[in-house]
PDB file of C-alpha atoms in Angstrom:
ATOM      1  CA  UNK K 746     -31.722-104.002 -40.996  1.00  0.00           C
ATOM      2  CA  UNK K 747     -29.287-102.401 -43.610  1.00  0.00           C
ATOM      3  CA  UNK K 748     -25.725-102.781 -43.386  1.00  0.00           C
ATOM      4  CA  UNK K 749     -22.749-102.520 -45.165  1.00  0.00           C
ATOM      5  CA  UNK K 750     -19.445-103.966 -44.146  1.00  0.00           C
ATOM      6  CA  UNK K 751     -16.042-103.290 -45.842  1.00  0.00           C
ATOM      7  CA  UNK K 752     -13.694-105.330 -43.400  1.00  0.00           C
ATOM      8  CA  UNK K 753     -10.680-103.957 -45.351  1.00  0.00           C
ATOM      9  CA  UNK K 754      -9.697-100.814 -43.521  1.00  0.00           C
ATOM     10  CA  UNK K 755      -6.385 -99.769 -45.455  1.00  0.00           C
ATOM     11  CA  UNK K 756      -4.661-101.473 -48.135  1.00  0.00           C
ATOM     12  CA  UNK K 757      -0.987-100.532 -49.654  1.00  0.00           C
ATOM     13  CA  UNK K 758       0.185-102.086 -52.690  1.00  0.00           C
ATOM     14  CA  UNK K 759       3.049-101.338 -55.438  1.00  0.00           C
ATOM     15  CA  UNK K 760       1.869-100.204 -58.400  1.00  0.00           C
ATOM     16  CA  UNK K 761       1.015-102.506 -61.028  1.00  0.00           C
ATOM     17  CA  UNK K 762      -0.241-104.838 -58.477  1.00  0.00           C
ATOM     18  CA  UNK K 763      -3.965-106.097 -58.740  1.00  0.00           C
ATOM     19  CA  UNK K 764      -6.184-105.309 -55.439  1.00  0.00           C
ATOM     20  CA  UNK K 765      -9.519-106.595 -54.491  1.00  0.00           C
ATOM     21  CA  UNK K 766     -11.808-104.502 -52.257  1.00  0.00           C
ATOM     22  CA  UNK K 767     -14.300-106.472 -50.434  1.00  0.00           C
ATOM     23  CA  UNK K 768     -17.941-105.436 -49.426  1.00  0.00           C
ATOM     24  CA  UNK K 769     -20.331-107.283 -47.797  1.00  0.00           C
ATOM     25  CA  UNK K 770     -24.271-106.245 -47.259  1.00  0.00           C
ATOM     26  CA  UNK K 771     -26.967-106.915 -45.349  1.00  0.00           C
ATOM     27  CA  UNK K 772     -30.541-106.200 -46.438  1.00  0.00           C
ATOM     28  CA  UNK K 773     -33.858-108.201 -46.714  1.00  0.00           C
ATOM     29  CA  UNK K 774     -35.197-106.373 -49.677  1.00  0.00           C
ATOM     30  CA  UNK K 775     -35.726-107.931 -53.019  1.00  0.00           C
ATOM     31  CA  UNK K 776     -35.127-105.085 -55.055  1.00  0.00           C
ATOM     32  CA  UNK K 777     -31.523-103.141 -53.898  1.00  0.00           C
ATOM     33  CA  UNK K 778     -28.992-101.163 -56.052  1.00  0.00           C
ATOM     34  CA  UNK K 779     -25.302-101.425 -54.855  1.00  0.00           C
ATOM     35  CA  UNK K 780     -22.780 -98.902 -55.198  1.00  0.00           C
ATOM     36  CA  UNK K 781     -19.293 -97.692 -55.284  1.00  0.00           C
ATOM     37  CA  UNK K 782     -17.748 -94.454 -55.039  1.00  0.00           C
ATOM     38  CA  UNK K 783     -13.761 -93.414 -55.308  1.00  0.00           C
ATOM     39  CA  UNK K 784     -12.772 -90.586 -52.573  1.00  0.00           C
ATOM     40  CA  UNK K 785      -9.890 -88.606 -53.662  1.00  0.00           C
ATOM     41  CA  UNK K 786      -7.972 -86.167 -50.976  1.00  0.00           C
ATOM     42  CA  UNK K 787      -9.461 -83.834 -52.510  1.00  0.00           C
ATOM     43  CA  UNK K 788     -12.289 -85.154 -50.338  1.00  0.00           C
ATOM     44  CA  UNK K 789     -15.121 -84.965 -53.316  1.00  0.00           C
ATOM     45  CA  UNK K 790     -17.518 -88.458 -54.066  1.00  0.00           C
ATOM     46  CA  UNK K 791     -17.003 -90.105 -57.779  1.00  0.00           C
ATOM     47  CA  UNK K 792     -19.695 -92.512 -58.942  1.00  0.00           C
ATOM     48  CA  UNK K 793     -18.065 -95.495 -60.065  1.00  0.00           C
ATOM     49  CA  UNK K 794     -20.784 -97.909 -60.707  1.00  0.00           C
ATOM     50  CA  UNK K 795     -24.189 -99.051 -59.521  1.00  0.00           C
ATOM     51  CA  UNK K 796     -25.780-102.607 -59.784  1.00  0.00           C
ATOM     52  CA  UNK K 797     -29.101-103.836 -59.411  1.00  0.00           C
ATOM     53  CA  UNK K 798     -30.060-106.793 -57.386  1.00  0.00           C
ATOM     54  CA  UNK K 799     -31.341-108.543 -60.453  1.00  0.00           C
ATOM     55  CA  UNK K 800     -28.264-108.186 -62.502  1.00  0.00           C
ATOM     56  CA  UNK K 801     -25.564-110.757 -61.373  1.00  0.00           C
ATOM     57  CA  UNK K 802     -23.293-110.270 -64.656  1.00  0.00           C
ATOM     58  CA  UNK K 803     -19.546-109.111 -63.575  1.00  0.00           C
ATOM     59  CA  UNK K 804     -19.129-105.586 -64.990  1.00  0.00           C
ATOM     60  CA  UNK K 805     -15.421-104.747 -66.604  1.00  0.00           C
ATOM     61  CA  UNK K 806     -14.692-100.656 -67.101  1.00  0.00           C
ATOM     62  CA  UNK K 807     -11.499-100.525 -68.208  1.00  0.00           C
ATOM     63  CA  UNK K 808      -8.895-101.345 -65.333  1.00  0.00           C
ATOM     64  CA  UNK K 809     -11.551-101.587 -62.793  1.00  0.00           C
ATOM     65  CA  UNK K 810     -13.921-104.704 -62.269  1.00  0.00           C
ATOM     66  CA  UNK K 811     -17.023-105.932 -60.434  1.00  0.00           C
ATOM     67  CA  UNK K 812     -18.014-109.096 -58.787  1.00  0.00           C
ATOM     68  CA  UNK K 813     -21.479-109.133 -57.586  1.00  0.00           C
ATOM     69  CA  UNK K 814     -22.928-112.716 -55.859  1.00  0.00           C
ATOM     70  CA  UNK K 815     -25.778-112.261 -54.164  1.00  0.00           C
ATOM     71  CA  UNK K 816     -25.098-115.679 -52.377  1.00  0.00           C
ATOM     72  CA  UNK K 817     -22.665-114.315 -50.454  1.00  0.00           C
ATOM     73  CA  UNK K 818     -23.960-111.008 -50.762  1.00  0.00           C
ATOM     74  CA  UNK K 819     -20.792-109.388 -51.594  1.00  0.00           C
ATOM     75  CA  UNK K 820     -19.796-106.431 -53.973  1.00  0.00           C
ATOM     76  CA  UNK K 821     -16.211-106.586 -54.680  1.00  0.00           C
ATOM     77  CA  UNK K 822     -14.658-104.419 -56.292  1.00  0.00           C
ATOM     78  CA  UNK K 823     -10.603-104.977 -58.285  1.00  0.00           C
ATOM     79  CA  UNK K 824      -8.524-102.956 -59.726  1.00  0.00           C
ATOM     80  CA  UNK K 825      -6.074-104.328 -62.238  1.00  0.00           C
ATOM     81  CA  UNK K 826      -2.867-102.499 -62.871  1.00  0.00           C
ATOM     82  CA  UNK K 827      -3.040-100.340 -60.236  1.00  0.00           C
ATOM     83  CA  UNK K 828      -1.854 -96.547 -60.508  1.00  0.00           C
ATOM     84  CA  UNK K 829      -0.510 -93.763 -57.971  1.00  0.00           C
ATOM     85  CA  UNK K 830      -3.761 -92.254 -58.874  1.00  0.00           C
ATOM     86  CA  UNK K 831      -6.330 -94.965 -58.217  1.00  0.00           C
ATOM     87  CA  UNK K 832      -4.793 -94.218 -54.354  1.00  0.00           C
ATOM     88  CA  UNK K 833      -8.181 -92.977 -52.544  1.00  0.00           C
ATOM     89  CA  UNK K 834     -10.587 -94.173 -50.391  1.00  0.00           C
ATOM     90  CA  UNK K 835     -13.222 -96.443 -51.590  1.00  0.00           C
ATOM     91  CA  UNK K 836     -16.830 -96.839 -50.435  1.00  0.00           C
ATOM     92  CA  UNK K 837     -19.430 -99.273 -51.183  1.00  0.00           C
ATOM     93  CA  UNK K 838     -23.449 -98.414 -50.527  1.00  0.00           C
ATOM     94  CA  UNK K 839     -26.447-100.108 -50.689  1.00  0.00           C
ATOM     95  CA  UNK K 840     -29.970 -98.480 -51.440  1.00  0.00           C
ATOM     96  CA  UNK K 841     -33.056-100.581 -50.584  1.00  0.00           C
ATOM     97  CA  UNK K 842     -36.643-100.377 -51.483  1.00  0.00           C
ATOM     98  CA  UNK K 843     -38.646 -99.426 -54.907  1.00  0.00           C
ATOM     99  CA  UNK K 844     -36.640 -96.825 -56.326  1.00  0.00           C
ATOM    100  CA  UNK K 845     -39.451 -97.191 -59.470  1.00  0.00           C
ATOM    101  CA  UNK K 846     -41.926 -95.424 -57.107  1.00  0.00           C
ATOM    102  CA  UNK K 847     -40.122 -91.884 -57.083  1.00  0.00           C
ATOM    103  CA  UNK K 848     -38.745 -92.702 -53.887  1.00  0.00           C
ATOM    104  CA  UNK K 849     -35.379 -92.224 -53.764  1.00  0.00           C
ATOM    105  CA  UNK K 850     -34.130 -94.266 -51.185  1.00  0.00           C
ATOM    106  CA  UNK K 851     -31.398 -93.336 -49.151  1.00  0.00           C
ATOM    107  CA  UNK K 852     -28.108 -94.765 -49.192  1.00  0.00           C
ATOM    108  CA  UNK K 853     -26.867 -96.866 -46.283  1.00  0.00           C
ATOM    109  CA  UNK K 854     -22.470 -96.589 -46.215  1.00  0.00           C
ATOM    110  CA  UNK K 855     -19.615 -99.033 -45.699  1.00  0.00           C
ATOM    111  CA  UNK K 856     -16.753 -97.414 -43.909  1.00  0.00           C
ATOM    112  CA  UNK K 857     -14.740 -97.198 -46.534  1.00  0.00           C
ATOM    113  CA  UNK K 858     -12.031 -98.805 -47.624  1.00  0.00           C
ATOM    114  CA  UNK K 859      -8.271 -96.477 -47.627  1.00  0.00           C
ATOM    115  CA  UNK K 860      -6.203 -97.608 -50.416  1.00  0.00           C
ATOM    116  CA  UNK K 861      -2.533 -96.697 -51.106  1.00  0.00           C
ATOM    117  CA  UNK K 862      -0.677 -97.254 -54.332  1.00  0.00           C
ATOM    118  CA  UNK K 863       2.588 -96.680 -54.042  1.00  0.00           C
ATOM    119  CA  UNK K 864       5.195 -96.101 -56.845  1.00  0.00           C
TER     120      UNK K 864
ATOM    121  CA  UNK U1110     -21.067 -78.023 -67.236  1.00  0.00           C
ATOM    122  CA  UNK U1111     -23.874 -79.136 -64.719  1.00  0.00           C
ATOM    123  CA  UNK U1112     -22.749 -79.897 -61.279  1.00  0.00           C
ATOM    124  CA  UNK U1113     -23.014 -79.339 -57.351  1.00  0.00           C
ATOM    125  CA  UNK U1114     -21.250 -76.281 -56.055  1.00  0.00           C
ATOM    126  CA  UNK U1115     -20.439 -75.976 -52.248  1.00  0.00           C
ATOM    127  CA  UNK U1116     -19.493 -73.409 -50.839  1.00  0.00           C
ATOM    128  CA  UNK U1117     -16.471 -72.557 -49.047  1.00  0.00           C
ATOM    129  CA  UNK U1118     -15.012 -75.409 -49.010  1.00  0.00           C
ATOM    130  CA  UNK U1119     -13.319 -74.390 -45.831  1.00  0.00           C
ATOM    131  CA  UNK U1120     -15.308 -72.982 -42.877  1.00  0.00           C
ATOM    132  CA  UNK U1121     -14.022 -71.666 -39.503  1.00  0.00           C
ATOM    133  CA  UNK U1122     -16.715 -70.478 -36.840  1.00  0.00           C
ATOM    134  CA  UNK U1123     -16.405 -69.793 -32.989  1.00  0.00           C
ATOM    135  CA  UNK U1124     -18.468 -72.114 -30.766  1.00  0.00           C
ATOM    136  CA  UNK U1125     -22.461 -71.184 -30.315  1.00  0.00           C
ATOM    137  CA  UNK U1126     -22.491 -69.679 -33.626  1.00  0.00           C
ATOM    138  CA  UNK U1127     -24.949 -70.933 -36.172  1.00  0.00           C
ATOM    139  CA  UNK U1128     -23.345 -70.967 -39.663  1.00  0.00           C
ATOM    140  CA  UNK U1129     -25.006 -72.294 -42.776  1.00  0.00           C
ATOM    141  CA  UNK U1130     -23.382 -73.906 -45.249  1.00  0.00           C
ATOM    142  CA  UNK U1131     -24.105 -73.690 -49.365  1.00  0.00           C
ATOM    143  CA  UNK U1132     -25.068 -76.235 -51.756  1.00  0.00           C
ATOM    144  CA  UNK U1133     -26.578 -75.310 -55.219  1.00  0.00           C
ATOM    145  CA  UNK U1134     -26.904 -77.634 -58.104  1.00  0.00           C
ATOM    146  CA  UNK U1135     -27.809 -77.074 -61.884  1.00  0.00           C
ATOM    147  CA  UNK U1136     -28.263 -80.488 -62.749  1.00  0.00           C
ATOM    148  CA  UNK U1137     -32.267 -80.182 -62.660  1.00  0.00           C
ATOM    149  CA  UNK U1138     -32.170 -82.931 -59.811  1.00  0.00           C
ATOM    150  CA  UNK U1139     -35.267 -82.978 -57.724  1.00  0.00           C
ATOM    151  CA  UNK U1140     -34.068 -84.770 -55.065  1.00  0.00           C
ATOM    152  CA  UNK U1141     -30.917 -83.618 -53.001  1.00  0.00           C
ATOM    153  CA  UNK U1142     -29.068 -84.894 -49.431  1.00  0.00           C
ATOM    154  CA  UNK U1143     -26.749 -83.480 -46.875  1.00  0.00           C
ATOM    155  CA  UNK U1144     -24.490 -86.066 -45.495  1.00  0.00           C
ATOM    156  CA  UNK U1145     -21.671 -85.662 -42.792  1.00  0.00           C
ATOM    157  CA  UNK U1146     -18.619 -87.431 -42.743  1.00  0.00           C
ATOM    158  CA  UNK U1147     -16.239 -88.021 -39.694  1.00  0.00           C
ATOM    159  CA  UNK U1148     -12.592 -89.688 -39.405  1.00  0.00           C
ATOM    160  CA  UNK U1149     -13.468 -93.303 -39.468  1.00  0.00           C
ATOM    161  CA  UNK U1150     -17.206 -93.255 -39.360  1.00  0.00           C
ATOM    162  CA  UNK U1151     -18.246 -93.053 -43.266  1.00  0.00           C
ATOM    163  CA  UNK U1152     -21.536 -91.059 -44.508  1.00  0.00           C
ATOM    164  CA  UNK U1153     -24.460 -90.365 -42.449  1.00  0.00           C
ATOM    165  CA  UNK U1154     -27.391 -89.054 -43.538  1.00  0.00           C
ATOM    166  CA  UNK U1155     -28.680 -85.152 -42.246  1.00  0.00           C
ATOM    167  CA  UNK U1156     -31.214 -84.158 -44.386  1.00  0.00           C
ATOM    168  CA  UNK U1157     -33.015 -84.752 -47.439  1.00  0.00           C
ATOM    169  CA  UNK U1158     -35.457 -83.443 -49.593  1.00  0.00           C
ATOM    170  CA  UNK U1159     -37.556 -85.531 -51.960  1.00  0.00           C
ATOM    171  CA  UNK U1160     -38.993 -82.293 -53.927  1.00  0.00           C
ATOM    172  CA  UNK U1161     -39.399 -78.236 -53.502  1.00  0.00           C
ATOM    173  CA  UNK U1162     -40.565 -76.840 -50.069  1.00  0.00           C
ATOM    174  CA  UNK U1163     -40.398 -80.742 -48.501  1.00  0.00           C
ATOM    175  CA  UNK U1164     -37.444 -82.476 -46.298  1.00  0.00           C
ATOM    176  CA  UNK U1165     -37.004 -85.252 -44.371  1.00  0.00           C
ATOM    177  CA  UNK U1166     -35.141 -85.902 -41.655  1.00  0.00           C
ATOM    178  CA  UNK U1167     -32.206 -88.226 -42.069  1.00  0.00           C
ATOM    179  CA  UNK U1168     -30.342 -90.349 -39.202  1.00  0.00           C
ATOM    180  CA  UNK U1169     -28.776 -87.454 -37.547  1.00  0.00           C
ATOM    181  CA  UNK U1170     -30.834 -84.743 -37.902  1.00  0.00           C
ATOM    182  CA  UNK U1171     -30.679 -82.952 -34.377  1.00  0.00           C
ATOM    183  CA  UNK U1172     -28.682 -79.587 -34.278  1.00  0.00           C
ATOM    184  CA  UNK U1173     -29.000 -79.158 -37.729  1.00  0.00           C
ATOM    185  CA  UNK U1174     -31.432 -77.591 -40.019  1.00  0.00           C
ATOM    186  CA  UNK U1175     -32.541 -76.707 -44.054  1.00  0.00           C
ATOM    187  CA  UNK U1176     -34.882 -75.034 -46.482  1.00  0.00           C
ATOM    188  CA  UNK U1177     -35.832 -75.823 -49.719  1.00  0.00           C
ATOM    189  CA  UNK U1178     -37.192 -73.067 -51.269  1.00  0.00           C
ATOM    190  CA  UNK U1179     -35.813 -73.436 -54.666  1.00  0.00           C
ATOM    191  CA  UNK U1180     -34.828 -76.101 -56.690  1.00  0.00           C
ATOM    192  CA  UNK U1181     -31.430 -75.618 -57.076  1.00  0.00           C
ATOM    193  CA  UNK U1182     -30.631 -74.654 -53.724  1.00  0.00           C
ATOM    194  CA  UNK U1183     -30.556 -76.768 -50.140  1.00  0.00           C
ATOM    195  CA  UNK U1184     -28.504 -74.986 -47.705  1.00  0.00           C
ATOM    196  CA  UNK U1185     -27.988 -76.792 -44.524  1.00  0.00           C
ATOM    197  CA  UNK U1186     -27.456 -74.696 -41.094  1.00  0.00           C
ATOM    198  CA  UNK U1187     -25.404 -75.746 -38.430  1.00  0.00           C
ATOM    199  CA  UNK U1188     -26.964 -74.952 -34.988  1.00  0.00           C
ATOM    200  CA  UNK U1189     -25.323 -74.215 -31.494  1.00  0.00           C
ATOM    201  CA  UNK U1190     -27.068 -76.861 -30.609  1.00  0.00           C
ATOM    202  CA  UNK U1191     -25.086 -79.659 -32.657  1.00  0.00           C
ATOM    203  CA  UNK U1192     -22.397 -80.864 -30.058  1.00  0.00           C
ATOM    204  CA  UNK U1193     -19.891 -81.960 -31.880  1.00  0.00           C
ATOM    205  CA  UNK U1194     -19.867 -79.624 -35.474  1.00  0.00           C
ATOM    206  CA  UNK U1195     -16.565 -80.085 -36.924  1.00  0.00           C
ATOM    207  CA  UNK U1196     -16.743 -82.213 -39.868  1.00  0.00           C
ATOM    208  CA  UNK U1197     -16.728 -82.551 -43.367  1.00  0.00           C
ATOM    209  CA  UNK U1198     -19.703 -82.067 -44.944  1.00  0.00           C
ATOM    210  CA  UNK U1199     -21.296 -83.339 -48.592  1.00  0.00           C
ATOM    211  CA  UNK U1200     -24.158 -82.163 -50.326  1.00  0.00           C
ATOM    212  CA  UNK U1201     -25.305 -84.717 -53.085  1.00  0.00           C
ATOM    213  CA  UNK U1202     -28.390 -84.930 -56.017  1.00  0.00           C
ATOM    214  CA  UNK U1203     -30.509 -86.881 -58.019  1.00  0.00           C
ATOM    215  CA  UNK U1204     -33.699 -88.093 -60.008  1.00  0.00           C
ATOM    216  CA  UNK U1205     -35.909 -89.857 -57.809  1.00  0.00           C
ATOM    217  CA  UNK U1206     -36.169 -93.323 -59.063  1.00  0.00           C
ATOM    218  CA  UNK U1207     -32.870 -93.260 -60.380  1.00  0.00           C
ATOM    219  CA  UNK U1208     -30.321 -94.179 -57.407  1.00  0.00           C
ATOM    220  CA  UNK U1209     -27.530 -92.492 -59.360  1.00  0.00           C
ATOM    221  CA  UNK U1210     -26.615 -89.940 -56.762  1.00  0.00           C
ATOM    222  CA  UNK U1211     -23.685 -87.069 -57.583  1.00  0.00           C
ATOM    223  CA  UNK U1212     -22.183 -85.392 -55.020  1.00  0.00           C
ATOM    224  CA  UNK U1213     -20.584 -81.934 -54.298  1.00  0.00           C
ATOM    225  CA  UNK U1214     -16.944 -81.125 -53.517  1.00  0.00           C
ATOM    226  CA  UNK U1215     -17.925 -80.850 -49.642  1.00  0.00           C
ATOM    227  CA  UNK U1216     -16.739 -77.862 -46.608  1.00  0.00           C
ATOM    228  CA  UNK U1217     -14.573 -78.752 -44.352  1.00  0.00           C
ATOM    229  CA  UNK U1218     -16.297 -77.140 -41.168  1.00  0.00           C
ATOM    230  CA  UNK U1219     -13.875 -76.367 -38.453  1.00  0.00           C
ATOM    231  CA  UNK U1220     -15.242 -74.776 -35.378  1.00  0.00           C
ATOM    232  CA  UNK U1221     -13.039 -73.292 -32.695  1.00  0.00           C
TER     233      UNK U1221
END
């Protein structure tokens, strides 16, 4: 089975702090893309970044960072610097299967992780 | 600009009324998804449809139903027969074979 656990439920920190958002995933497909998206209050989904399961290279996009090890299948996800606006919640996915077949695969969701920076 | 447009993004209904919610995209996706999201419990999946005139069912499909007669459009309706309606709801898009899904701005359904 699928799964996708983000053990962190809420996190506050001051601004300018660094924070780490963990996610951890479950899957016994080969091929898998990873995922995460920023939820604003204003309630709307905003791709941050997706990751193949062949591609272990850390990914930098300006403050934000990715750690992908697949032998400990996590996805984490920092943010450096934080900001009043980076305060949102967070959630990581995983899509299984071979998305090169036209099947779009549907996307299995962490919880979500509630973050709160705080001036 | 291509995007998803929902529409409202606040809904109020009595109880044992259907309503259907909006969701058109310009984007030239061919696949699109209706997911519902509760206090707590993430995204689940409704519906999907891979291409015109086809859907799927998704992990909680019951009390709930769509068309897909066009393209751009994939409204969902929400039946009397859903027990537990109020939520917030997100249509999303993409290419198949792509994985790079874009979702809408979401209604809030509220039912009284």
């Amino acid at each position: 089975a699928q799964k996708v656990t983000q053990a962190q439920t809420e996190i506050s920190v001051v601004e300018k702090e660094d924070v780490t958002l963990d996610c951890v995933y479950e899957t016994r497909d080969t091929t898998y893309y990873l995922f995460w998206y920023k939820q604003p209050p204003s309630g709307e989904l905003v791709f941050l970044i997706r990751r193949n399961s062949f591609d272990e290279q850390n990914e930098i996009s300006g403050r934000y960072s990715w750690n992908f090890q697949k032998s400990t299948s996590s996805f984490n996800f920092t943010i450096t610097a934080s900001q009043v606006v980076d305060s949102a919640v967070y959630f990581c996915a995983l899509s299984g299967g071979d998305v090169n077949a036209g099947n779009n695969r549907k996307l299995i969701w962490g919880l979500g992780t509630s973050l709160a920076v705080n001036p | 600009d291509g995007g998803i447009t929902q529409s409202p993004k606040y809904l109020f209904r009595k109880e044992g009324q259907n309503v259907t919610l909006s969701c058109e995209q310009n984007l030239n996706h061919d696949a699109m998804y209706w997911y519902r999201q509760d206090p707590g419990q993430g995204l689940r999946l409704i519906y999907y449809s891979q291409i015109v005139n086809d859907f799927q069912k998704g992990d909680i499909a019951e009390g709930y139903s769509v068309s897909r007669e066009k393209k751009e459009s994939f409204p969902l309706t929400v039946t009397s027969a859903q027990k537990n309606p109020t939520a917030f709801y997100l249509c999303a898009s993409s290419i198949p074979g792509t994985s790079g899904t874009i979702f809408g701005p979401g209604t809030r359904l509220t039912v009284l």
